[in-house]
Amino acid sequence: MTTEMDVQWKKQQKVYESSDSEVESNTDTNTSLRISEELSKDSGLSDMENPLKKKPCREDTLPAVATNYRNILKQIGEDPNREGLLETPMRAAKALMYFTKGYDDSVTQVVKNAIFNENTDEMVVVKDIDMFSLCEHHLVPFMGKVSIGYLPTGKVLGLSKLARIVEMFSRRLQVQERLTREIAEAVWEAVMPAGVGVVVEACHMCMVMRGVQKINSMTITSSMLGVFRDDPKTRSEFLSLV
């Protein structure tokens, strides 16, 4: 189904194609400047001119992000007007919005009304939750599994909400160390348990596709709060389960 945003992008493409033919003899720098001028007219993102102006929703930024992807294609030596790349900038823009959709959520929104009073103080563990994220250093993926455990003090969290917390924080630009800590702190904030433990095991494409290119390396991080940090027996029980 063609959306209004797709229609706008197709119109913008015609502007770019016309611009490309007009400035064919100019330098790449001049071309980039012209595209930037078009963007400043059409994107509606000049919020700095009016600090009180409402921040645009993420969908409104799609044409601007697509334009930037189009510039990148040109700067790496590709022709963004050839058939295989015509729709690539908008596809990539939509993909990036999905990969970073976690910025739109909060712990309160994710948890909602899924906190229940329950007379239990036994450990709850959900292990091997699939996780996909983007490394904030190179904007390439890292992926793996997350295991979460907590010790309730009269309140439990709906099990699916643990997976949703992982999804929220992983759908942002991340480093694994911070991701691990944020998940633990979110569970702590949601149900105020006696303790929380989180273990993340992931493979980083920045180590596989580039740099040292070690395809079998895995990174393991953990975050322990409350009794999971203070009591070795509780910590050992959790780690033995995951």
PDB file of C-alpha atoms in Angstrom, residues 82-221:
ATOM      1  CA  ARG A  82      19.628   3.666 -11.073  1.00  0.00           C
ATOM      2  CA  GLU A  83      16.734   1.212 -10.864  1.00  0.00           C
ATOM      3  CA  GLY A  84      17.979  -0.899  -7.982  1.00  0.00           C
ATOM      4  CA  LEU A  85      18.595   2.108  -5.737  1.00  0.00           C
ATOM      5  CA  LEU A  86      15.621   4.357  -6.508  1.00  0.00           C
ATOM      6  CA  GLU A  87      13.637   3.266  -3.452  1.00  0.00           C
ATOM      7  CA  THR A  88      16.623   2.366  -1.283  1.00  0.00           C
ATOM      8  CA  PRO A  89      16.880   5.685   0.602  1.00  0.00           C
ATOM      9  CA  MET A  90      13.271   5.522   1.818  1.00  0.00           C
ATOM     10  CA  ARG A  91      13.499   1.807   2.578  1.00  0.00           C
ATOM     11  CA  ALA A  92      16.645   2.427   4.615  1.00  0.00           C
ATOM     12  CA  ALA A  93      15.013   5.366   6.401  1.00  0.00           C
ATOM     13  CA  LYS A  94      12.013   3.240   7.382  1.00  0.00           C
ATOM     14  CA  ALA A  95      14.322   0.447   8.529  1.00  0.00           C
ATOM     15  CA  LEU A  96      16.323   2.838  10.701  1.00  0.00           C
ATOM     16  CA  MET A  97      13.132   4.167  12.288  1.00  0.00           C
ATOM     17  CA  TYR A  98      12.164   0.591  13.146  1.00  0.00           C
ATOM     18  CA  PHE A  99      15.614  -0.278  14.476  1.00  0.00           C
ATOM     19  CA  THR A 100      15.438   2.737  16.816  1.00  0.00           C
ATOM     20  CA  LYS A 101      11.730   2.689  17.723  1.00  0.00           C
ATOM     21  CA  GLY A 102      12.627   2.173  21.376  1.00  0.00           C
ATOM     22  CA  TYR A 103      13.147   5.930  21.752  1.00  0.00           C
ATOM     23  CA  ASP A 104       9.365   6.341  21.545  1.00  0.00           C
ATOM     24  CA  ASP A 105       8.693   4.101  24.573  1.00  0.00           C
ATOM     25  CA  SER A 106       9.171   4.306  28.327  1.00  0.00           C
ATOM     26  CA  VAL A 107       9.143   1.703  31.080  1.00  0.00           C
ATOM     27  CA  THR A 108       5.735   2.960  32.232  1.00  0.00           C
ATOM     28  CA  GLN A 109       4.262   2.575  28.742  1.00  0.00           C
ATOM     29  CA  VAL A 110       5.738  -0.889  28.267  1.00  0.00           C
ATOM     30  CA  VAL A 111       4.717  -2.279  31.655  1.00  0.00           C
ATOM     31  CA  LYS A 112       1.259  -0.615  31.735  1.00  0.00           C
ATOM     32  CA  ASN A 113      -1.057  -2.571  34.062  1.00  0.00           C
ATOM     33  CA  ALA A 114       0.878  -5.849  34.012  1.00  0.00           C
ATOM     34  CA  ILE A 115       2.068  -5.646  37.641  1.00  0.00           C
ATOM     35  CA  PHE A 116       0.270  -8.091  39.919  1.00  0.00           C
ATOM     36  CA  ASN A 117       0.158  -8.581  43.670  1.00  0.00           C
ATOM     37  CA  GLU A 118       1.353 -12.109  44.421  1.00  0.00           C
ATOM     38  CA  ASN A 119       2.447 -13.611  47.725  1.00  0.00           C
ATOM     39  CA  THR A 120       5.705 -15.103  46.505  1.00  0.00           C
ATOM     40  CA  ASP A 121       9.356 -14.500  47.242  1.00  0.00           C
ATOM     41  CA  GLU A 122      10.848 -17.190  44.996  1.00  0.00           C
ATOM     42  CA  MET A 123      13.123 -16.332  42.101  1.00  0.00           C
ATOM     43  CA  VAL A 124      11.566 -15.649  38.688  1.00  0.00           C
ATOM     44  CA  VAL A 125      13.798 -16.228  35.645  1.00  0.00           C
ATOM     45  CA  VAL A 126      13.112 -15.725  31.947  1.00  0.00           C
ATOM     46  CA  LYS A 127      16.077 -16.803  29.851  1.00  0.00           C
ATOM     47  CA  ASP A 128      17.213 -16.649  26.232  1.00  0.00           C
ATOM     48  CA  ILE A 129      15.147 -13.632  25.169  1.00  0.00           C
ATOM     49  CA  ASP A 130      16.216 -12.789  21.595  1.00  0.00           C
ATOM     50  CA  MET A 131      17.786  -9.348  21.262  1.00  0.00           C
ATOM     51  CA  PHE A 132      18.819  -7.246  18.249  1.00  0.00           C
ATOM     52  CA  SER A 133      20.386  -3.806  18.547  1.00  0.00           C
ATOM     53  CA  LEU A 134      22.649  -1.298  16.785  1.00  0.00           C
ATOM     54  CA  CYS A 135      26.114  -0.488  18.063  1.00  0.00           C
ATOM     55  CA  GLU A 136      26.281   3.262  18.581  1.00  0.00           C
ATOM     56  CA  HIS A 137      29.953   3.372  17.569  1.00  0.00           C
ATOM     57  CA  HIS A 138      29.650   1.983  14.028  1.00  0.00           C
ATOM     58  CA  LEU A 139      25.858   1.695  13.478  1.00  0.00           C
ATOM     59  CA  VAL A 140      26.170  -2.012  12.731  1.00  0.00           C
ATOM     60  CA  PRO A 141      24.121  -4.719  14.465  1.00  0.00           C
ATOM     61  CA  PHE A 142      24.855  -6.772  17.505  1.00  0.00           C
ATOM     62  CA  MET A 143      22.527  -9.559  18.498  1.00  0.00           C
ATOM     63  CA  GLY A 144      22.196 -12.272  21.078  1.00  0.00           C
ATOM     64  CA  LYS A 145      20.154 -13.404  24.068  1.00  0.00           C
ATOM     65  CA  VAL A 146      19.117 -11.825  27.353  1.00  0.00           C
ATOM     66  CA  SER A 147      18.328 -13.668  30.587  1.00  0.00           C
ATOM     67  CA  ILE A 148      16.536 -11.867  33.419  1.00  0.00           C
ATOM     68  CA  GLY A 149      15.909 -12.957  36.993  1.00  0.00           C
ATOM     69  CA  TYR A 150      14.363 -11.156  39.948  1.00  0.00           C
ATOM     70  CA  LEU A 151      13.336 -11.925  43.507  1.00  0.00           C
ATOM     71  CA  PRO A 152       9.773 -10.632  44.118  1.00  0.00           C
ATOM     72  CA  THR A 153       8.642  -8.919  47.312  1.00  0.00           C
ATOM     73  CA  GLY A 154       4.898  -9.249  46.847  1.00  0.00           C
ATOM     74  CA  LYS A 155       4.653  -8.035  43.240  1.00  0.00           C
ATOM     75  CA  VAL A 156       5.323  -9.848  39.975  1.00  0.00           C
ATOM     76  CA  LEU A 157       5.604  -8.567  36.428  1.00  0.00           C
ATOM     77  CA  GLY A 158       3.800 -10.126  33.470  1.00  0.00           C
ATOM     78  CA  LEU A 159       6.350 -12.400  31.817  1.00  0.00           C
ATOM     79  CA  SER A 160       5.916 -10.905  28.349  1.00  0.00           C
ATOM     80  CA  LYS A 161       6.762  -7.482  29.773  1.00  0.00           C
ATOM     81  CA  LEU A 162      10.290  -8.645  30.508  1.00  0.00           C
ATOM     82  CA  ALA A 163      10.713  -9.359  26.803  1.00  0.00           C
ATOM     83  CA  ARG A 164       9.160  -6.000  25.954  1.00  0.00           C
ATOM     84  CA  ILE A 165      11.600  -4.200  28.242  1.00  0.00           C
ATOM     85  CA  VAL A 166      14.445  -5.903  26.377  1.00  0.00           C
ATOM     86  CA  GLU A 167      12.885  -4.843  23.074  1.00  0.00           C
ATOM     87  CA  MET A 168      12.475  -1.228  24.171  1.00  0.00           C
ATOM     88  CA  PHE A 169      16.094  -0.717  25.213  1.00  0.00           C
ATOM     89  CA  SER A 170      17.616  -2.789  22.413  1.00  0.00           C
ATOM     90  CA  ARG A 171      15.758  -0.782  19.744  1.00  0.00           C
ATOM     91  CA  ARG A 172      18.033   2.180  20.396  1.00  0.00           C
ATOM     92  CA  LEU A 173      21.635   2.980  19.592  1.00  0.00           C
ATOM     93  CA  GLN A 174      23.428   1.033  22.301  1.00  0.00           C
ATOM     94  CA  VAL A 175      26.523  -0.421  23.850  1.00  0.00           C
ATOM     95  CA  GLN A 176      26.022  -3.808  25.466  1.00  0.00           C
ATOM     96  CA  GLU A 177      27.216  -2.683  28.892  1.00  0.00           C
ATOM     97  CA  ARG A 178      24.614   0.085  29.102  1.00  0.00           C
ATOM     98  CA  LEU A 179      21.878  -2.091  27.629  1.00  0.00           C
ATOM     99  CA  THR A 180      22.446  -4.684  30.349  1.00  0.00           C
ATOM    100  CA  ARG A 181      22.282  -2.090  33.115  1.00  0.00           C
ATOM    101  CA  GLU A 182      19.186  -0.364  31.708  1.00  0.00           C
ATOM    102  CA  ILE A 183      17.233  -3.623  31.549  1.00  0.00           C
ATOM    103  CA  ALA A 184      18.100  -4.414  35.175  1.00  0.00           C
ATOM    104  CA  GLU A 185      17.180  -0.922  36.366  1.00  0.00           C
ATOM    105  CA  ALA A 186      13.862  -1.047  34.481  1.00  0.00           C
ATOM    106  CA  VAL A 187      12.826  -4.292  36.196  1.00  0.00           C
ATOM    107  CA  TRP A 188      13.901  -2.819  39.536  1.00  0.00           C
ATOM    108  CA  GLU A 189      11.840   0.304  38.890  1.00  0.00           C
ATOM    109  CA  ALA A 190       8.773  -1.672  37.781  1.00  0.00           C
ATOM    110  CA  VAL A 191       8.270  -4.027  40.752  1.00  0.00           C
ATOM    111  CA  MET A 192      10.828  -2.990  43.392  1.00  0.00           C
ATOM    112  CA  PRO A 193      12.068  -6.575  43.978  1.00  0.00           C
ATOM    113  CA  ALA A 194      14.642  -7.699  46.515  1.00  0.00           C
ATOM    114  CA  GLY A 195      17.099  -8.107  43.671  1.00  0.00           C
ATOM    115  CA  VAL A 196      17.535  -8.246  39.889  1.00  0.00           C
ATOM    116  CA  GLY A 197      20.026 -10.063  37.711  1.00  0.00           C
ATOM    117  CA  VAL A 198      20.538  -9.645  33.967  1.00  0.00           C
ATOM    118  CA  VAL A 199      22.979 -11.495  31.707  1.00  0.00           C
ATOM    119  CA  VAL A 200      23.435 -10.582  28.042  1.00  0.00           C
ATOM    120  CA  GLU A 201      25.418 -12.657  25.555  1.00  0.00           C
ATOM    121  CA  ALA A 202      25.864 -11.124  22.110  1.00  0.00           C
ATOM    122  CA  CYS A 203      27.823 -11.216  18.870  1.00  0.00           C
ATOM    123  CA  HIS A 204      28.944  -7.820  17.573  1.00  0.00           C
ATOM    124  CA  MET A 205      29.166  -7.270  13.820  1.00  0.00           C
ATOM    125  CA  CYS A 206      31.707  -4.485  14.423  1.00  0.00           C
ATOM    126  CA  MET A 207      34.094  -7.262  15.495  1.00  0.00           C
ATOM    127  CA  VAL A 208      32.970  -9.717  12.802  1.00  0.00           C
ATOM    128  CA  MET A 209      32.585  -7.630   9.618  1.00  0.00           C
ATOM    129  CA  ARG A 210      35.387  -5.143  10.233  1.00  0.00           C
ATOM    130  CA  GLY A 211      38.334  -4.482  12.528  1.00  0.00           C
ATOM    131  CA  VAL A 212      39.711  -7.665  14.062  1.00  0.00           C
ATOM    132  CA  GLN A 213      37.149  -9.835  12.170  1.00  0.00           C
ATOM    133  CA  LYS A 214      36.808 -12.495  14.862  1.00  0.00           C
ATOM    134  CA  ILE A 215      33.696 -14.349  13.783  1.00  0.00           C
ATOM    135  CA  ASN A 216      33.418 -16.644  16.812  1.00  0.00           C
ATOM    136  CA  SER A 217      33.785 -14.054  19.558  1.00  0.00           C
ATOM    137  CA  MET A 218      30.936 -13.496  22.029  1.00  0.00           C
ATOM    138  CA  THR A 219      30.578 -10.704  24.572  1.00  0.00           C
ATOM    139  CA  ILE A 220      28.956 -11.475  27.930  1.00  0.00           C
ATOM    140  CA  THR A 221      27.844  -8.741  30.328  1.00  0.00           C
TER     141      THR A 221
END
